[in-house]
PDB file of N, CA, C and O in Angstrom:
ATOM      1  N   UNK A  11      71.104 130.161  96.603  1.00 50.00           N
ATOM      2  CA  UNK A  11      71.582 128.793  96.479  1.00 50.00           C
ATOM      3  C   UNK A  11      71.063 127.995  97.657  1.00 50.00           C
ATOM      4  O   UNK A  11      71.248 128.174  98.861  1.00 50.00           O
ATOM      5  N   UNK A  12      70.511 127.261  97.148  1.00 75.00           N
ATOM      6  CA  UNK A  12      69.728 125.899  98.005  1.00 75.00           C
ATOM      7  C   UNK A  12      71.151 124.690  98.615  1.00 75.00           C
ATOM      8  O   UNK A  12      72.097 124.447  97.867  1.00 75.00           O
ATOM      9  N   UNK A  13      71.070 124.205  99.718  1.00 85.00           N
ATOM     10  CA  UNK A  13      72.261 123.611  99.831  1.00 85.00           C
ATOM     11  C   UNK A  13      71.644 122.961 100.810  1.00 85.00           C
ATOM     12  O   UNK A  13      70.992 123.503 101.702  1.00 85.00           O
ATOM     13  N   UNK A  14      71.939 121.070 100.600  1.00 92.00           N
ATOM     14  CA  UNK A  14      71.581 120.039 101.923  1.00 92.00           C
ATOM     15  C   UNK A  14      73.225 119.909 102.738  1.00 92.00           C
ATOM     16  O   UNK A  14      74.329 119.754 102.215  1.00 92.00           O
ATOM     17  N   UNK A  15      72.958 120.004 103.763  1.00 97.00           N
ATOM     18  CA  UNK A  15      74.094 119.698 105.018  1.00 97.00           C
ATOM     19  C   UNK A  15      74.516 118.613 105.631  1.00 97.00           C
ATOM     20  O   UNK A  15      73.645 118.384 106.470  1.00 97.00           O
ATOM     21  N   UNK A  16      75.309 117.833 105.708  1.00 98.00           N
ATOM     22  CA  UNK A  16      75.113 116.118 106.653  1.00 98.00           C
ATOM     23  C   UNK A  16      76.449 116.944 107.791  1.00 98.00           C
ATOM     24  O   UNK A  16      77.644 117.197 107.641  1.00 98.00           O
ATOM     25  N   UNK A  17      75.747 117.084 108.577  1.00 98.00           N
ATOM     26  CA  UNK A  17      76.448 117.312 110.251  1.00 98.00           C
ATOM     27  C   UNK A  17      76.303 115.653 110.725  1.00 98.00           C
ATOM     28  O   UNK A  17      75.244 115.032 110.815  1.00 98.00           O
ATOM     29  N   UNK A  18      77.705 115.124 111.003  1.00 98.00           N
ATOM     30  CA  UNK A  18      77.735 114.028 111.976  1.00 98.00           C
ATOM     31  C   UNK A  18      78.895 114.498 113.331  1.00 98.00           C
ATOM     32  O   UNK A  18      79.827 115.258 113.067  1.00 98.00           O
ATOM     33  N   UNK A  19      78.776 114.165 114.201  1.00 98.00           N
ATOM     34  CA  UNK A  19      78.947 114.371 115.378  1.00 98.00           C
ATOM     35  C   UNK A  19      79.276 112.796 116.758  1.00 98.00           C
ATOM     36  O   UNK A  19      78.844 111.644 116.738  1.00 98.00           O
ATOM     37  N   UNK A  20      79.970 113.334 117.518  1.00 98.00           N
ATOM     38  CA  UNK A  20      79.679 112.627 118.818  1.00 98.00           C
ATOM     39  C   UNK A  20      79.273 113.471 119.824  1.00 98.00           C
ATOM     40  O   UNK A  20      79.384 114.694 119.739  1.00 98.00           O
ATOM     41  N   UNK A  21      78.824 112.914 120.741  1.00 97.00           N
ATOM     42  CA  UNK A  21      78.378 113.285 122.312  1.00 97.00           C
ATOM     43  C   UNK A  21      79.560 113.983 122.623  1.00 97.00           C
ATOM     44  O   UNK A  21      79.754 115.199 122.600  1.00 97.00           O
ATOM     45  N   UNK A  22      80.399 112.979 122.945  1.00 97.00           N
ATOM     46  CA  UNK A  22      81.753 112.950 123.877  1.00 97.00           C
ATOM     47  C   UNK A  22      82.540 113.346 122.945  1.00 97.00           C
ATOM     48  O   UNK A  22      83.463 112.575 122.683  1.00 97.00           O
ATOM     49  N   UNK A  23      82.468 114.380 122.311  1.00 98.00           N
ATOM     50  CA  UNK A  23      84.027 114.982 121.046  1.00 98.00           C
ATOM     51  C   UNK A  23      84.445 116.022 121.731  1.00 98.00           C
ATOM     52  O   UNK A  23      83.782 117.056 121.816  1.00 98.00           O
ATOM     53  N   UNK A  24      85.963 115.795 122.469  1.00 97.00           N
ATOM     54  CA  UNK A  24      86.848 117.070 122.791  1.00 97.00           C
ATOM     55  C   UNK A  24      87.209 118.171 122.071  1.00 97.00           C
ATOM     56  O   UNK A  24      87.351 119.374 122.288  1.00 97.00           O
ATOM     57  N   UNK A  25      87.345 117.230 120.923  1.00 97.00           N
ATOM     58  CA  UNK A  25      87.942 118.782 119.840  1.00 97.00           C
ATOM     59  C   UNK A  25      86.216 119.470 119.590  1.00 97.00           C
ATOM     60  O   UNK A  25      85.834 120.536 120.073  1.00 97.00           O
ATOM     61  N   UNK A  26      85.574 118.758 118.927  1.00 97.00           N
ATOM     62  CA  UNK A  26      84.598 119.987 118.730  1.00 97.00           C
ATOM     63  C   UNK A  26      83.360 119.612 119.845  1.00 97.00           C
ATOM     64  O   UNK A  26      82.420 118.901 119.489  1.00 97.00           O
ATOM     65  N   UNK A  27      83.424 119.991 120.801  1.00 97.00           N
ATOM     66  CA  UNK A  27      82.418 120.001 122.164  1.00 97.00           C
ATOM     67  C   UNK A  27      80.934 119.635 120.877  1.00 97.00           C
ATOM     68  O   UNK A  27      80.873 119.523 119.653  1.00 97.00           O
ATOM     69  N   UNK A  28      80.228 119.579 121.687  1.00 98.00           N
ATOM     70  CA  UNK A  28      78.754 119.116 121.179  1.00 98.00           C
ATOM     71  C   UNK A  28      78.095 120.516 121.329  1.00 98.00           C
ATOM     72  O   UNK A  28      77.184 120.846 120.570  1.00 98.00           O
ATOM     73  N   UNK A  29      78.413 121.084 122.005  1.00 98.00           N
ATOM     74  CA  UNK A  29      77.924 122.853 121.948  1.00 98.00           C
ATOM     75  C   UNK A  29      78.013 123.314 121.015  1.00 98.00           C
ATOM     76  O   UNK A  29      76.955 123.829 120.652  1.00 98.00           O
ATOM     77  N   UNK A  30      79.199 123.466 120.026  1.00 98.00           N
ATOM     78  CA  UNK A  30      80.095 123.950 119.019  1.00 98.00           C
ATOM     79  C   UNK A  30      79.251 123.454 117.673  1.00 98.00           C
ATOM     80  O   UNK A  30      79.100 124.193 116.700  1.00 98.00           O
ATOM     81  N   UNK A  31      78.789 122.268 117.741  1.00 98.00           N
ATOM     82  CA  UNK A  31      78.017 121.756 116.663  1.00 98.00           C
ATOM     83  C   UNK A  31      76.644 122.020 116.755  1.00 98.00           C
ATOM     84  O   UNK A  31      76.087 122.299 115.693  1.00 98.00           O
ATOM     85  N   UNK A  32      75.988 121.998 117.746  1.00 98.00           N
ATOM     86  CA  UNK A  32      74.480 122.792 117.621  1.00 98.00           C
ATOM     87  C   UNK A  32      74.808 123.779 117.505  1.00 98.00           C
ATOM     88  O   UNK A  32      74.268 124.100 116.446  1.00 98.00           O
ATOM     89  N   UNK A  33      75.690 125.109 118.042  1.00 98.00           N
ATOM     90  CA  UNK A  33      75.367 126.122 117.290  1.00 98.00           C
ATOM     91  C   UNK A  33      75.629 125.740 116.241  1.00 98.00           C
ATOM     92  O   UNK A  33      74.753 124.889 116.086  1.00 98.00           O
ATOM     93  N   UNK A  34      76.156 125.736 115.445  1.00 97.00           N
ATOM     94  CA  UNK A  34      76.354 125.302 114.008  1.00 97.00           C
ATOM     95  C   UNK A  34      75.176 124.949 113.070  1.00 97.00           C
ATOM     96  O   UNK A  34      74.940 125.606 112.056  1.00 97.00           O
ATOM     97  N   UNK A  35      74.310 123.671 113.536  1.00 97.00           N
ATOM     98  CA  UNK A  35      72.787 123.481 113.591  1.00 97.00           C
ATOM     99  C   UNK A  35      72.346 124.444 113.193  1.00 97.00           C
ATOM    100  O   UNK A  35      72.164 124.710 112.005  1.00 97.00           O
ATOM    101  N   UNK A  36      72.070 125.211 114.248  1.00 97.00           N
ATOM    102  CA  UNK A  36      70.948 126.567 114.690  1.00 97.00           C
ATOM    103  C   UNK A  36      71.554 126.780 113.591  1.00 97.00           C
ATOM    104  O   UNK A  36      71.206 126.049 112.664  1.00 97.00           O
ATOM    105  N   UNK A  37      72.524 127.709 113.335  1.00 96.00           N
ATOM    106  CA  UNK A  37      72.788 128.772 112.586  1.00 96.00           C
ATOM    107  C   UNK A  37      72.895 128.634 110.952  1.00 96.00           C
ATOM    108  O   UNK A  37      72.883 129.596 110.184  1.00 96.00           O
ATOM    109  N   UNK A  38      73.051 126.665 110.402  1.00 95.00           N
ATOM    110  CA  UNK A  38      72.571 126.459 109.076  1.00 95.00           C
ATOM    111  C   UNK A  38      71.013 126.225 109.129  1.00 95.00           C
ATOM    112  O   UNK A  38      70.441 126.525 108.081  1.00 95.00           O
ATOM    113  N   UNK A  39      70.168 125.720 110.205  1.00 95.00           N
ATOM    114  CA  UNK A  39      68.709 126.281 110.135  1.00 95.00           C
ATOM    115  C   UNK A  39      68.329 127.221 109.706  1.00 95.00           C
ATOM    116  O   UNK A  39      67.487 127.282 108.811  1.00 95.00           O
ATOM    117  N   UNK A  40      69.189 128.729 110.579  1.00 94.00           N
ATOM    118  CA  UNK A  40      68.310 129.788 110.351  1.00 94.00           C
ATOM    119  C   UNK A  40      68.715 130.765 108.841  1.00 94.00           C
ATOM    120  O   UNK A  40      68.431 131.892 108.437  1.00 94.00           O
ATOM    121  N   UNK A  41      69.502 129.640 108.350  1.00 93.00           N
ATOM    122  CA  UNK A  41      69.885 130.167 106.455  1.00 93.00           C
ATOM    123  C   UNK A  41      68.988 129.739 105.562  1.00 93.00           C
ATOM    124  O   UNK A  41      68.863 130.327 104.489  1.00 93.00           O
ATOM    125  N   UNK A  42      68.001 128.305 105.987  1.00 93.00           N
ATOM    126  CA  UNK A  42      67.148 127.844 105.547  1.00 93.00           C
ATOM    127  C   UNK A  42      67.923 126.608 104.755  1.00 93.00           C
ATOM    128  O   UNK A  42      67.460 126.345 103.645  1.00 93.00           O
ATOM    129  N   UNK A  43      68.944 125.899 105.166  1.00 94.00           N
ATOM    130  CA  UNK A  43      69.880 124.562 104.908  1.00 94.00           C
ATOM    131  C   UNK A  43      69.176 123.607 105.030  1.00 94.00           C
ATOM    132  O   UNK A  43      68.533 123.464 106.070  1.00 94.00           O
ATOM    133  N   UNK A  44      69.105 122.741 104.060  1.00 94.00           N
ATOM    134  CA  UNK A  44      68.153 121.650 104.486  1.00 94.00           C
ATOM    135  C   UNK A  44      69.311 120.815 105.070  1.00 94.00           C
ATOM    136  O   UNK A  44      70.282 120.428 104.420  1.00 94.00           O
ATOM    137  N   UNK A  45      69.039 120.539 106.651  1.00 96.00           N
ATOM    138  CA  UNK A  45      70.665 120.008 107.134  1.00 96.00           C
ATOM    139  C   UNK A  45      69.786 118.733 108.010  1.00 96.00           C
ATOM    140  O   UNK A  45      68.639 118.719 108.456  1.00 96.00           O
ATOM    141  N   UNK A  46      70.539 118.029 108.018  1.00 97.00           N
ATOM    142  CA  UNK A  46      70.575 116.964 108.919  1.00 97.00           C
ATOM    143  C   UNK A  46      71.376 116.780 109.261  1.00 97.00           C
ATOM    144  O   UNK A  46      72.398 117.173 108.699  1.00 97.00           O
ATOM    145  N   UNK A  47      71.406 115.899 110.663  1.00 98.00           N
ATOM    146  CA  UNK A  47      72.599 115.898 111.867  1.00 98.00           C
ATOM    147  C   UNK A  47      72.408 114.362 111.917  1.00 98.00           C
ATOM    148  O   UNK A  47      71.366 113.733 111.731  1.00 98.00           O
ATOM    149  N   UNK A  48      73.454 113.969 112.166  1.00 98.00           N
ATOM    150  CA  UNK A  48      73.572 112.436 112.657  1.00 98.00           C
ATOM    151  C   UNK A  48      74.541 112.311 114.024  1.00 98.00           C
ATOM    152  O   UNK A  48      75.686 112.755 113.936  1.00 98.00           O
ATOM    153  N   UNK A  49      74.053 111.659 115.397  1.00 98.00           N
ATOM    154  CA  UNK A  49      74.702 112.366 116.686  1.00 98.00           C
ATOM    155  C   UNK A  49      74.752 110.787 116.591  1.00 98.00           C
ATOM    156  O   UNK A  49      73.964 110.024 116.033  1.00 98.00           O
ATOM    157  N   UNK A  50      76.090 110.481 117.410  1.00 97.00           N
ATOM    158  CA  UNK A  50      76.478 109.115 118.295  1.00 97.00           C
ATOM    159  C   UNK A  50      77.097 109.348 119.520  1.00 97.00           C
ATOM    160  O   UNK A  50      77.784 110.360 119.663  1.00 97.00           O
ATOM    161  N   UNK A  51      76.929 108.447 120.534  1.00 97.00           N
ATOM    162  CA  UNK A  51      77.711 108.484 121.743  1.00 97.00           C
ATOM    163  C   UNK A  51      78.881 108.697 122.155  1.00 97.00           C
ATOM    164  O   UNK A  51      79.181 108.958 123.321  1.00 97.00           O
ATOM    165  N   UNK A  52      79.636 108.601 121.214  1.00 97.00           N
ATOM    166  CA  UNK A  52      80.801 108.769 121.018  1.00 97.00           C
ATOM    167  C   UNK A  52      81.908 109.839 121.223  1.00 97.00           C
ATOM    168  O   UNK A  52      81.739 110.602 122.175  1.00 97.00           O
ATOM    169  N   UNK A  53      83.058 110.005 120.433  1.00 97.00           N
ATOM    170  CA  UNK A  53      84.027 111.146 120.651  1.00 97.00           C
ATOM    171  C   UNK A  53      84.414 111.919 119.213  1.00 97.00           C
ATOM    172  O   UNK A  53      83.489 112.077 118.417  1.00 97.00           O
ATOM    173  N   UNK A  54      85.301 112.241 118.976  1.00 95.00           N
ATOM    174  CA  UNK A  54      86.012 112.261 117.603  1.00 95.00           C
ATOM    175  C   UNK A  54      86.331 111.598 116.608  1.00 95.00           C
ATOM    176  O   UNK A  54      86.845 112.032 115.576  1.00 95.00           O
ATOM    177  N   UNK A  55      85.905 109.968 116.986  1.00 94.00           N
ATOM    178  CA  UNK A  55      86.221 109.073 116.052  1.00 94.00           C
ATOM    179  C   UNK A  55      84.980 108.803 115.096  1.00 94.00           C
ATOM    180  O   UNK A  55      83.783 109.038 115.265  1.00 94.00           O
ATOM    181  N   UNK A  56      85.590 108.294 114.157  1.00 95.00           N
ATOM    182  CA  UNK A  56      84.167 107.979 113.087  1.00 95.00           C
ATOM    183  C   UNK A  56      83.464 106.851 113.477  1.00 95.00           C
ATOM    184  O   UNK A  56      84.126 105.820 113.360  1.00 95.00           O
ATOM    185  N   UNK A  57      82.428 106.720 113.868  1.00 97.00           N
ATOM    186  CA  UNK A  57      81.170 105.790 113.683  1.00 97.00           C
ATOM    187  C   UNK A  57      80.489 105.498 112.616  1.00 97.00           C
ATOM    188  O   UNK A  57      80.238 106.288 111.705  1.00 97.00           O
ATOM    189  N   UNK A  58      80.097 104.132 112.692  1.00 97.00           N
ATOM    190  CA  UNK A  58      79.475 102.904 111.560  1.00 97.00           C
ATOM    191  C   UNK A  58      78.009 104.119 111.646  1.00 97.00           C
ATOM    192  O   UNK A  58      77.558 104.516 110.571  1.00 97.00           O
ATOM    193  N   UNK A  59      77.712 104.353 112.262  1.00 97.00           N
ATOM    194  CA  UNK A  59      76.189 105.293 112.036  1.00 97.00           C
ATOM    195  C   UNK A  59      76.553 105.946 110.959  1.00 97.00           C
ATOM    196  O   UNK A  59      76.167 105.632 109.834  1.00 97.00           O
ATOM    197  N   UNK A  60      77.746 107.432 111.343  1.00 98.00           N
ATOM    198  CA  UNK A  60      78.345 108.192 110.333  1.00 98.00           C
ATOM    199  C   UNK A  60      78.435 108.024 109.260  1.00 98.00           C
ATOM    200  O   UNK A  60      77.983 108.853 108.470  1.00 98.00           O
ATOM    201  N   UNK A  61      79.194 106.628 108.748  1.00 97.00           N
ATOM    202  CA  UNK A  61      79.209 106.513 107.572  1.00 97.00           C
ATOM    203  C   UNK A  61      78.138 105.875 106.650  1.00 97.00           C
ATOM    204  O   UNK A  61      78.257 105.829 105.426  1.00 97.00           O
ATOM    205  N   UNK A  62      76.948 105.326 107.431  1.00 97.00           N
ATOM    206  CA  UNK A  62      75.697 105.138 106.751  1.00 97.00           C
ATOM    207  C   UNK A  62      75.049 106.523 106.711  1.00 97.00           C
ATOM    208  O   UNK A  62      74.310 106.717 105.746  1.00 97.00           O
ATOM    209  N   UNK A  63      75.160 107.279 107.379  1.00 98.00           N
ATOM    210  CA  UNK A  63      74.637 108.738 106.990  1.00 98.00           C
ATOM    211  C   UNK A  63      74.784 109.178 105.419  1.00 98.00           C
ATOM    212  O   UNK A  63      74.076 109.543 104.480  1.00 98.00           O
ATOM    213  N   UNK A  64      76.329 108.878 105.773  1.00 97.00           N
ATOM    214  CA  UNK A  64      77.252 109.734 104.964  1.00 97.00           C
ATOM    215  C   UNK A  64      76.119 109.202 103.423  1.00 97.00           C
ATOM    216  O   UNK A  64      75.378 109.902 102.734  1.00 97.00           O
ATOM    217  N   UNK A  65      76.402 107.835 103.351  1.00 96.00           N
ATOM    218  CA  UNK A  65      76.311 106.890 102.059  1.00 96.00           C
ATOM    219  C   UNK A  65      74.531 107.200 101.624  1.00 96.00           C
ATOM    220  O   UNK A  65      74.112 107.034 100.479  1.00 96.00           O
ATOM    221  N   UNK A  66      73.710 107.639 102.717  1.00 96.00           N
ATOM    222  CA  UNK A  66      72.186 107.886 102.621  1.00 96.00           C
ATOM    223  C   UNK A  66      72.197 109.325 101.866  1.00 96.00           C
ATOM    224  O   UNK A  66      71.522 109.601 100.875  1.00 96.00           O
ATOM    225  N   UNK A  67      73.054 110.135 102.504  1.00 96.00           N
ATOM    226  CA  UNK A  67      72.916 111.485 102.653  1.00 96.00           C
ATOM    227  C   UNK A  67      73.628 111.455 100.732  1.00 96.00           C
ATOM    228  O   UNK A  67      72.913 112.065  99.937  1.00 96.00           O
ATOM    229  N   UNK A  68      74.925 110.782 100.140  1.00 95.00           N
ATOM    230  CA  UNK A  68      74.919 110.982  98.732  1.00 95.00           C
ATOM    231  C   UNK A  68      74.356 110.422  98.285  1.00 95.00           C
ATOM    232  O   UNK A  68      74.526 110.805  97.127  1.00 95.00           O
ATOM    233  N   UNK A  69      73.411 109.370  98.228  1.00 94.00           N
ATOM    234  CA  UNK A  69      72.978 107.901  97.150  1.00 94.00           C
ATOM    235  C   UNK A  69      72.326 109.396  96.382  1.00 94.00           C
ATOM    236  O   UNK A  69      73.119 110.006  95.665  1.00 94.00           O
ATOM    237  N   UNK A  70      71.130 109.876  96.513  1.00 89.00           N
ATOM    238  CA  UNK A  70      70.651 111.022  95.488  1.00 89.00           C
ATOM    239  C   UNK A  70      71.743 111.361  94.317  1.00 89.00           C
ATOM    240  O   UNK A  70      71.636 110.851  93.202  1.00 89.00           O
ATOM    241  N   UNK A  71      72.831 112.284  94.665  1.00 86.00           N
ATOM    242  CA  UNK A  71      73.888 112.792  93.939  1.00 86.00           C
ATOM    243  C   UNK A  71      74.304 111.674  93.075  1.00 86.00           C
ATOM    244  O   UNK A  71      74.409 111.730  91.850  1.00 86.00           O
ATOM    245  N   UNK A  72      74.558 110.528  93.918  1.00 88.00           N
ATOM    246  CA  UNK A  72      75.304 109.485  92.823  1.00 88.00           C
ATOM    247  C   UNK A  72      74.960 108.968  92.018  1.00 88.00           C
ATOM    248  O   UNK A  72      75.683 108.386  91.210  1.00 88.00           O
ATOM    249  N   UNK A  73      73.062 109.047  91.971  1.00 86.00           N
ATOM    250  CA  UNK A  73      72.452 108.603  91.270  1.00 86.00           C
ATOM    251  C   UNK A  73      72.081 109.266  90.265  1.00 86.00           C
ATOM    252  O   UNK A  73      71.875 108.668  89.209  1.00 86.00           O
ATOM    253  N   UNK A  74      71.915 110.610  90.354  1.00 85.00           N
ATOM    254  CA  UNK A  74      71.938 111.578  89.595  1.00 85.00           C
ATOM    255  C   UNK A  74      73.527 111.767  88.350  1.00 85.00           C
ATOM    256  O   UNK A  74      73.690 112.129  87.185  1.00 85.00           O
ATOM    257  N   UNK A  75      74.153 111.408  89.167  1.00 81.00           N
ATOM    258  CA  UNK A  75      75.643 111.599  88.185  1.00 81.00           C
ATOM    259  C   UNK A  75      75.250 110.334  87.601  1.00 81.00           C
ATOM    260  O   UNK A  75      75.302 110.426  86.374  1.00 81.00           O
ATOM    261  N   UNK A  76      74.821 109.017  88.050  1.00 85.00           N
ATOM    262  CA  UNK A  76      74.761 107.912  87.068  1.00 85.00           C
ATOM    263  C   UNK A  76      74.202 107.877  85.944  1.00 85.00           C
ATOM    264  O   UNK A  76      74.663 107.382  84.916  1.00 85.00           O
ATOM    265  N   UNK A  77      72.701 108.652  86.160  1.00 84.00           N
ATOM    266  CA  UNK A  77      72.415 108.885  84.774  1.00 84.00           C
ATOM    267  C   UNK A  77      72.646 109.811  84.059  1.00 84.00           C
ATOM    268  O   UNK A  77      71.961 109.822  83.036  1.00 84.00           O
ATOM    269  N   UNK A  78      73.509 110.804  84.202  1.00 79.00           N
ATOM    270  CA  UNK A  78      74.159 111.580  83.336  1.00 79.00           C
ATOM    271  C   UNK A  78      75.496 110.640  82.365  1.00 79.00           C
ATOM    272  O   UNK A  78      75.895 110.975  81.250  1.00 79.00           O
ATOM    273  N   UNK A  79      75.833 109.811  82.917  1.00 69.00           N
ATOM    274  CA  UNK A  79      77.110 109.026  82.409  1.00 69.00           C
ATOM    275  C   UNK A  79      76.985 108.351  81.831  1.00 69.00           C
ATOM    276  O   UNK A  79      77.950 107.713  81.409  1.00 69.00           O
TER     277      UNK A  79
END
C-alpha cells in the first residue's frame, strides 16, 4: 500500500519537540511514504501555512470523489 503523508509542524512545539517529528520524517521516508512536511515558526498552535497545506495536500482526493458523484 502506497500512502501520501501531510506532516505539519512548528519549530517551537513543546508537546511534540521538532526532534520527535523528523524522526517521524526519516522513518515514513524510509517506508517509501510519499510525505511532505510543512514546518512554521511556531508552537502547537495551528498556522494559516498548515491549513493551506492541509487544503493543497486534499484538493487531488476531493477532486477525485467529485467525479465519482
Amino acid at each position: 500500500v502506497r500512502a501520501r503523508v501531510l506532516i505539519t509542524a512548528g519549530e517551537n512545539d513543546p508537546i511534540c519537540p521538532p526532534g520527535l517529528t523528523r524522526s517521524l520524517e526519516r522513518w515514513f521516508t524510509a517506508q517509501g511514504t510519499q510525505l511532505e512536511s510543512v514546518w512554521h515558526a511556531g508552537g502547537h498552535g495551528l498556522a494559516q501555512v498548515e491549513l493551506d497545506a492541509t487544503r493543497r495536500f486534499l484538493e487531488p482526493a476531493l477532486r477525485r470523489q467529485a467525479e465519482v458523484v
